mmCIF file of C-alpha atoms in Angstrom:
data_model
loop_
_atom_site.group_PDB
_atom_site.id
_atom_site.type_symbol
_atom_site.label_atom_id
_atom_site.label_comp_id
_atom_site.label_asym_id
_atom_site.label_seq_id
_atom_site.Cartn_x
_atom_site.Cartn_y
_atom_site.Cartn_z
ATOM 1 C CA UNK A 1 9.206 -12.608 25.275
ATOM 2 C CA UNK A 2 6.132 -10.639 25.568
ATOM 3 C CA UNK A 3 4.258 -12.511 23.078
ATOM 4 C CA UNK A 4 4.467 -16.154 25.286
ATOM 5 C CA UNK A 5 3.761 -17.508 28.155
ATOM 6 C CA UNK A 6 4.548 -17.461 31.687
ATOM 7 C CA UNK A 7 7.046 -19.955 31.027
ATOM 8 C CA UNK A 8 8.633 -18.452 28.259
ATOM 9 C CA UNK A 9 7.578 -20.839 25.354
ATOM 10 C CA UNK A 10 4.926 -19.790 22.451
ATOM 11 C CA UNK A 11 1.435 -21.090 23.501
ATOM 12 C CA UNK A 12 -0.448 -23.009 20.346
ATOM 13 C CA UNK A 13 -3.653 -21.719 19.353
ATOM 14 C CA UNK A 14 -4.631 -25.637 19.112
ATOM 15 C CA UNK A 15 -3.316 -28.123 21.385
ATOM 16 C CA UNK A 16 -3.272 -30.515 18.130
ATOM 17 C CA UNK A 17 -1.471 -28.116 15.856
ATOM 18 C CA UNK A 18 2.138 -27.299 18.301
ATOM 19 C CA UNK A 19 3.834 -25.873 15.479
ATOM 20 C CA UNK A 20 1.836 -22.718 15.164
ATOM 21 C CA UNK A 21 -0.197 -20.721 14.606
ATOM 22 C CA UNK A 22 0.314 -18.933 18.394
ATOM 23 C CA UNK A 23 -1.468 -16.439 20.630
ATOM 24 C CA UNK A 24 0.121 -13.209 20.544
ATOM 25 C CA UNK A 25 0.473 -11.897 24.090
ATOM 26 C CA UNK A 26 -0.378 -15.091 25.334
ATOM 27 C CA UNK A 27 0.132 -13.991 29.221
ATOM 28 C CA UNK A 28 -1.250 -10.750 29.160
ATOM 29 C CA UNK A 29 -4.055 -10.209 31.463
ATOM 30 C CA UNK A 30 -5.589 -7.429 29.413
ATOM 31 C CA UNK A 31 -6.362 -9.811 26.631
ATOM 32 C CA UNK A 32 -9.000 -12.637 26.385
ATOM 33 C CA UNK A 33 -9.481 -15.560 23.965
ATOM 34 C CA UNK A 34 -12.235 -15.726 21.698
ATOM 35 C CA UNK A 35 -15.037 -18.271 22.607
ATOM 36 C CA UNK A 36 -15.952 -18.194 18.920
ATOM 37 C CA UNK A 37 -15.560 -16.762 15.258
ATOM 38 C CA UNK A 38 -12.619 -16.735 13.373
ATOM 39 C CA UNK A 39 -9.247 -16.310 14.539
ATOM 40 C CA UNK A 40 -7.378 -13.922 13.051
ATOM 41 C CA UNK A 41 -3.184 -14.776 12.644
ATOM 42 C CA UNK A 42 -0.754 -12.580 10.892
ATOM 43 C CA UNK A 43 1.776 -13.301 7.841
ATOM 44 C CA UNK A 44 3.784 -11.700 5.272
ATOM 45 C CA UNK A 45 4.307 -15.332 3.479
ATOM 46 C CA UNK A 46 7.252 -14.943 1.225
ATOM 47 C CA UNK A 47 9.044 -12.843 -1.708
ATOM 48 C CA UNK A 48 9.018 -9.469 0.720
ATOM 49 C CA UNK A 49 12.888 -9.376 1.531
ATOM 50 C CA UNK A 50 14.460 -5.880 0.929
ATOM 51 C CA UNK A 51 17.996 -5.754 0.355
ATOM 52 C CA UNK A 52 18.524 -8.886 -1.632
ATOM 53 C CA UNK A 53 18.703 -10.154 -5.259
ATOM 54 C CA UNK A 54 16.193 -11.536 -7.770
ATOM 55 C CA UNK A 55 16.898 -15.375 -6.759
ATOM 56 C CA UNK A 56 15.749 -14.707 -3.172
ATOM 57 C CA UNK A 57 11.927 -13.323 -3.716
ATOM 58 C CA UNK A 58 10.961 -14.609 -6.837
ATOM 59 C CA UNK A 59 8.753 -17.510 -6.099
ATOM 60 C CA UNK A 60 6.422 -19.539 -7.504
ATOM 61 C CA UNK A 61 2.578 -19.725 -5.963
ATOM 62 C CA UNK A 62 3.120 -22.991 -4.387
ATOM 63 C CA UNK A 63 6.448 -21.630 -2.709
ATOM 64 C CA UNK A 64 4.237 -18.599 -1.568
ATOM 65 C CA UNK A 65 1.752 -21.060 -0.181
ATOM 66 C CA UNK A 66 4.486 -22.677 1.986
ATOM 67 C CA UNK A 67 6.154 -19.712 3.145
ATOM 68 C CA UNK A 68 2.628 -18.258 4.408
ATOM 69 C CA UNK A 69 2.347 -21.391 6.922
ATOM 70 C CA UNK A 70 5.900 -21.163 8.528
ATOM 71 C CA UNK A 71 5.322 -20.195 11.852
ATOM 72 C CA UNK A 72 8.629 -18.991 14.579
ATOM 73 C CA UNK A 73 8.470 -20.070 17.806
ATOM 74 C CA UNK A 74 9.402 -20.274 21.204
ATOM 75 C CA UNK A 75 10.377 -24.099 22.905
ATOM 76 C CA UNK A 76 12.703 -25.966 25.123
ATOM 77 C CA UNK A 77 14.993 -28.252 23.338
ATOM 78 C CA UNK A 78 15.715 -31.380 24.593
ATOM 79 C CA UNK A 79 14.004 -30.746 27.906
ATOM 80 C CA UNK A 80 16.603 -27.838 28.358
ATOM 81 C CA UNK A 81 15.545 -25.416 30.246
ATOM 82 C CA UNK A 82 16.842 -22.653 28.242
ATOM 83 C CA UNK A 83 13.725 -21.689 25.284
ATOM 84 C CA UNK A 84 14.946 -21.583 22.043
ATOM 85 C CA UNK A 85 13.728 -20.215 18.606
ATOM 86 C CA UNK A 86 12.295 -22.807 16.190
ATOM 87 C CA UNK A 87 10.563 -22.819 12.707
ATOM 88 C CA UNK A 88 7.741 -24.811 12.054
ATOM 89 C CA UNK A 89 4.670 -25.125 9.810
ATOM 90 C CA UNK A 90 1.079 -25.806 10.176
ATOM 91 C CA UNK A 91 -1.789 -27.721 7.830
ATOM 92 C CA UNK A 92 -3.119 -25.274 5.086
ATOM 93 C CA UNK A 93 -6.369 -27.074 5.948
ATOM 94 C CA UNK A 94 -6.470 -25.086 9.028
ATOM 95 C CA UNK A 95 -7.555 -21.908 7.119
ATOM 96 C CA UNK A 96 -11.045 -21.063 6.523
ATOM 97 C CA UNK A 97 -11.159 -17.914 5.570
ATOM 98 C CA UNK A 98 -8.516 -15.083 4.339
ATOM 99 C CA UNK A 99 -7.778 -11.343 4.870
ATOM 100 C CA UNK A 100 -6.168 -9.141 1.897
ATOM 101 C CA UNK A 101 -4.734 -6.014 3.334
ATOM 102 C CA UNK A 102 -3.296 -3.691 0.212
ATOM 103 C CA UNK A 103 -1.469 -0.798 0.447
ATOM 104 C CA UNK A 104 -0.981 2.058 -1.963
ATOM 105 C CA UNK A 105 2.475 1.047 -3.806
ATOM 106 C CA UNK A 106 3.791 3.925 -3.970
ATOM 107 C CA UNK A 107 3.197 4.580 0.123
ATOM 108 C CA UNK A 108 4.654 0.911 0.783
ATOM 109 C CA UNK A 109 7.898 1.392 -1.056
ATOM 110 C CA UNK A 110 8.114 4.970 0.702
ATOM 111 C CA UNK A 111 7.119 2.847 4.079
ATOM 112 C CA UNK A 112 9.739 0.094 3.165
ATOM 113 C CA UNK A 113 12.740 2.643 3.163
ATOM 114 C CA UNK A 114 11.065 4.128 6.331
ATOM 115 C CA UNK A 115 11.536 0.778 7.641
ATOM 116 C CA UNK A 116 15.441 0.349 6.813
ATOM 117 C CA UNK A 117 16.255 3.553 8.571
ATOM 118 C CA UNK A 118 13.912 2.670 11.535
ATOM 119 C CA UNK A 119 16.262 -0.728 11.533
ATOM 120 C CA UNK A 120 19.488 1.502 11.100
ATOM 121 C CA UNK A 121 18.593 3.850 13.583
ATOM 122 C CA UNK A 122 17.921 1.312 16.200
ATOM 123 C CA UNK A 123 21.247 -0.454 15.316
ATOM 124 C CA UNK A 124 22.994 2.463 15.803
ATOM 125 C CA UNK A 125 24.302 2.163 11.385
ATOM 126 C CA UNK A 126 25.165 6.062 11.785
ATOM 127 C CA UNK A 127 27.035 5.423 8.243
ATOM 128 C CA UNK A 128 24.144 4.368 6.331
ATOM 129 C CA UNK A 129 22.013 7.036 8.728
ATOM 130 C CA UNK A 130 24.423 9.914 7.232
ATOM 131 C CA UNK A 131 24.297 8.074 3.632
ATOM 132 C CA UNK A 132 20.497 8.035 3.149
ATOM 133 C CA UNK A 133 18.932 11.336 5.259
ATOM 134 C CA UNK A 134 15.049 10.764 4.971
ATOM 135 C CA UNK A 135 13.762 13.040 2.608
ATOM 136 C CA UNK A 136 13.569 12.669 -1.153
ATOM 137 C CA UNK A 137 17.413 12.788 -1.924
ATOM 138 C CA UNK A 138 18.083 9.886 0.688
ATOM 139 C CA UNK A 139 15.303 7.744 -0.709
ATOM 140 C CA UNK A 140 16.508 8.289 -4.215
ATOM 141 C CA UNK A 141 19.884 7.211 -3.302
ATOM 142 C CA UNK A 142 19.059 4.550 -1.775
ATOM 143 C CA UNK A 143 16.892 2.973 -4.674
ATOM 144 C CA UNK A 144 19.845 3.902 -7.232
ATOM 145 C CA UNK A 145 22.430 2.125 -5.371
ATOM 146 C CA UNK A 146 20.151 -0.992 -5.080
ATOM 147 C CA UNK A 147 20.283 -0.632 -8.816
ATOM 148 C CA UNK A 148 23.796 -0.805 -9.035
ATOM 149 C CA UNK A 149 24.063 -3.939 -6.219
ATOM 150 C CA UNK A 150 21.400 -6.383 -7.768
ATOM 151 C CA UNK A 151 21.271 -5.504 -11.524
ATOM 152 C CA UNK A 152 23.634 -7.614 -12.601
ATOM 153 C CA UNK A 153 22.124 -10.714 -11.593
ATOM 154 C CA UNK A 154 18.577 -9.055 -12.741
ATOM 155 C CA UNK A 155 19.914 -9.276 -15.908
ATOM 156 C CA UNK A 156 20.358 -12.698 -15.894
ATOM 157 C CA UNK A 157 16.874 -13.802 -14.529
ATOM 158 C CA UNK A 158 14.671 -14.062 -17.294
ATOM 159 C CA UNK A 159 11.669 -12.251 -15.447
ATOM 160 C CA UNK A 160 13.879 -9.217 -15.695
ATOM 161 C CA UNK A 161 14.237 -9.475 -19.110
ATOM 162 C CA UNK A 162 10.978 -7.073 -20.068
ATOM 163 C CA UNK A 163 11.012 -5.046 -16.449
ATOM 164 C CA UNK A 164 14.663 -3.150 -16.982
ATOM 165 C CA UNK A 165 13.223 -2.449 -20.307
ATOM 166 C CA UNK A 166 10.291 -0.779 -19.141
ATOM 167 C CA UNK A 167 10.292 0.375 -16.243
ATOM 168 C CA UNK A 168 14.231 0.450 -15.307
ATOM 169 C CA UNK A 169 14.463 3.971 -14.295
ATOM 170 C CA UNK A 170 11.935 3.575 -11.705
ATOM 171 C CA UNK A 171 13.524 4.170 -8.248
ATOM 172 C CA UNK A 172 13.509 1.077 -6.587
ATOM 173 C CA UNK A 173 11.650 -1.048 -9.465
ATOM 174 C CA UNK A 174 12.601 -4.358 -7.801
ATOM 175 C CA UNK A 175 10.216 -2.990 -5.128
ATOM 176 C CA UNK A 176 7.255 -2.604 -7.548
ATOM 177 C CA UNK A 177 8.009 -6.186 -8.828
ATOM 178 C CA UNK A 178 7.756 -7.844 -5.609
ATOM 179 C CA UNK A 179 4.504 -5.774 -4.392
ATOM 180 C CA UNK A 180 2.603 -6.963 -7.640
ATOM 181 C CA UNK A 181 4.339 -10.708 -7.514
ATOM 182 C CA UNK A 182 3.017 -10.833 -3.858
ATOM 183 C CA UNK A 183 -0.432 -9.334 -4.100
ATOM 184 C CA UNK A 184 -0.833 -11.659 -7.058
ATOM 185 C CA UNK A 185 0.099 -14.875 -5.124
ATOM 186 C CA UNK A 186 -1.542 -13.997 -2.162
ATOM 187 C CA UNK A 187 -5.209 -13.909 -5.171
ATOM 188 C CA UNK A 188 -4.316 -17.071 -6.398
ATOM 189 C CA UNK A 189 -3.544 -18.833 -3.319
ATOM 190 C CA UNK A 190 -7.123 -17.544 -1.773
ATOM 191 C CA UNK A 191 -8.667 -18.900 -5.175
ATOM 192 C CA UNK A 192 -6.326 -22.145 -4.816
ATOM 193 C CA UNK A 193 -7.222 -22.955 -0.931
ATOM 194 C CA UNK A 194 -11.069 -21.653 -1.784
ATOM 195 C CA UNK A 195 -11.501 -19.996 1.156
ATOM 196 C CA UNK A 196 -14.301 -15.971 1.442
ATOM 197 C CA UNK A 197 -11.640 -13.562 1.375
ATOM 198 C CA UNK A 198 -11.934 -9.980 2.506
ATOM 199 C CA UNK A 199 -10.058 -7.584 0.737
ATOM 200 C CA UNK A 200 -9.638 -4.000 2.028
ATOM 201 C CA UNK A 201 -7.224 -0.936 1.509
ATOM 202 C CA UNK A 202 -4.476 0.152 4.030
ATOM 203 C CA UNK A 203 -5.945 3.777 3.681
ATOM 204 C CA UNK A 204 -9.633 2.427 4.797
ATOM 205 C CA UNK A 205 -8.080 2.910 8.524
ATOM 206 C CA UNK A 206 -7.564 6.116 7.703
ATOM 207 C CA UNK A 207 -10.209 7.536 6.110
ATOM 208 C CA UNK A 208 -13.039 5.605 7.870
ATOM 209 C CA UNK A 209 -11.478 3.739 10.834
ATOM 210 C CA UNK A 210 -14.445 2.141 13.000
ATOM 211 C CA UNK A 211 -16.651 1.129 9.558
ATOM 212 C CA UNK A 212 -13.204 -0.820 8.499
ATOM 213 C CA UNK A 213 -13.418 -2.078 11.942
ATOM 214 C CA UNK A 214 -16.526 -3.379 11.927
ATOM 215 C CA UNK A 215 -16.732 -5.149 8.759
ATOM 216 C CA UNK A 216 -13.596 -6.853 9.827
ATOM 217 C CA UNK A 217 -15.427 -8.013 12.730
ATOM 218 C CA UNK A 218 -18.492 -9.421 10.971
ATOM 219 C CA UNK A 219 -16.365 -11.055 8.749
ATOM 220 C CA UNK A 220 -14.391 -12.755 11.608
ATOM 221 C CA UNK A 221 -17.801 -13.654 13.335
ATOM 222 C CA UNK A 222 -16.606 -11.986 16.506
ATOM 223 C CA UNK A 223 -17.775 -8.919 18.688
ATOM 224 C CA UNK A 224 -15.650 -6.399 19.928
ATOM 225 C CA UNK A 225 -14.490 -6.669 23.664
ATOM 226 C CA UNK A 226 -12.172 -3.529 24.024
ATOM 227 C CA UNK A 227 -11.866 -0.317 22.587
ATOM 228 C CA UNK A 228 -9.454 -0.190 19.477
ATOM 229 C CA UNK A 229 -5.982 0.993 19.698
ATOM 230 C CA UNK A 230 -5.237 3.947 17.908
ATOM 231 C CA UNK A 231 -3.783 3.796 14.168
ATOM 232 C CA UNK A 232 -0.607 4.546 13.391
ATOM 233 C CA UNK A 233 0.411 5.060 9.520
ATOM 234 C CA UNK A 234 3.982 3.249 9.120
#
């Protein structure tokens, strides 16, 4: 709710694009609209899914494409006056330019179990909680019994056919597979749509936060109008 408007509904960044993309905090006082630059709008396209078999991440480019326009929002139905959830899609003509975030692979699969538990824990999943403690042992389980779930039908998918050969005793291998299939679509779909990319490591925030924040900036065309929240490793 706290990423619409006063009246509850997502608010379009262009009046002649309603299905997205959308201000985030889009009634917040503390936040003002740029009068220029680039805007800036957030996606994980498709292929990231984490529990889930080979037939629902493995995409093709143009699939990637699609899945990177899909936009969620917030609308009234029907002149109801109850808002809803909807999914829509804007023009890929809309983009001008692209940002490539990449993270370490071995600190994202570590991040994406940190990410089940933090789901678990706020679902209250005490079973799973108690099944995969987070430390080394819990992470390792986890990854081995995602083995045993999906492998079956891994076996059967013809992109698997080299992977479980190689690199099959990798915990959580299925992981690796969709971090390189998805930094390799998001290349080729910058290359595809044509558009200056900037491409820049998850650890830059780290090690040199306010130069990583400034060449962001430049590249975006925009100047900044608050102080930077503080950043958080996931």
């Amino acid at each position: 709710p706290e990423l619409n408007g006063n009246d509850g509904k997502s608010v379009p960044i262009f009046e002649l694009s309603p299905e997205g993309p959308f201000w985030s905090y889009a009634s917040d006082p503390r936040f003002s609209r740029p009068s220029g630059g680039y805007i800036l709008t957030k996606t994980h396209c498709g292929g990231y899914c984490e529990i889930c078999p080979p037939s629902k991440y493995i995409e093709n480019p143009q699939i990637f494409l699609s899945n990177c326009l899909q936009s969620q929002y917030t609308d009234n139905i029907n002149n109801s006056t109850i808002a809803k959830v909807q999914l829509g899609k804007y023009d890929k003509e809309m983009i001008s330019k692209a940002v490539h975030l990449i993270r370490d692979p071995f600190d994202n699969i570590v991040a994406r179990f940190h990410w089940e538990l933090h789901k678990w824990k706020e679902q209250n999943q005490t079973k799973f909680l108690q099944q995969y403690p987070n430390n080394r042992d819990g992470f390792r389980s986890f990854c081995s019994d995602l083995r045993e779930k999906f492998q079956k039908e891994e076996k059967k998918s013809m992109f698997f056919n080299d992977i479980l050969s190689i690199a099959g005793d990798v915990p959580c291998y299925a992981d690796f597979f969709r971090y390189i299939q998805w930094h390799n679509h998001a290349f080729t779909m910058a290359w595809d749509l044509a558009v200056p990319t900037l491409v820049f490591h998850y650890e830059n925030y780290t090690i040199n936060f306010d130069e990583t924040k400034e060449r962001l900036l430049r590249f975006l065309g925009m100047k900044e109008n608050h102080p930077a929240p503080e950043f958080i490793t996931g």
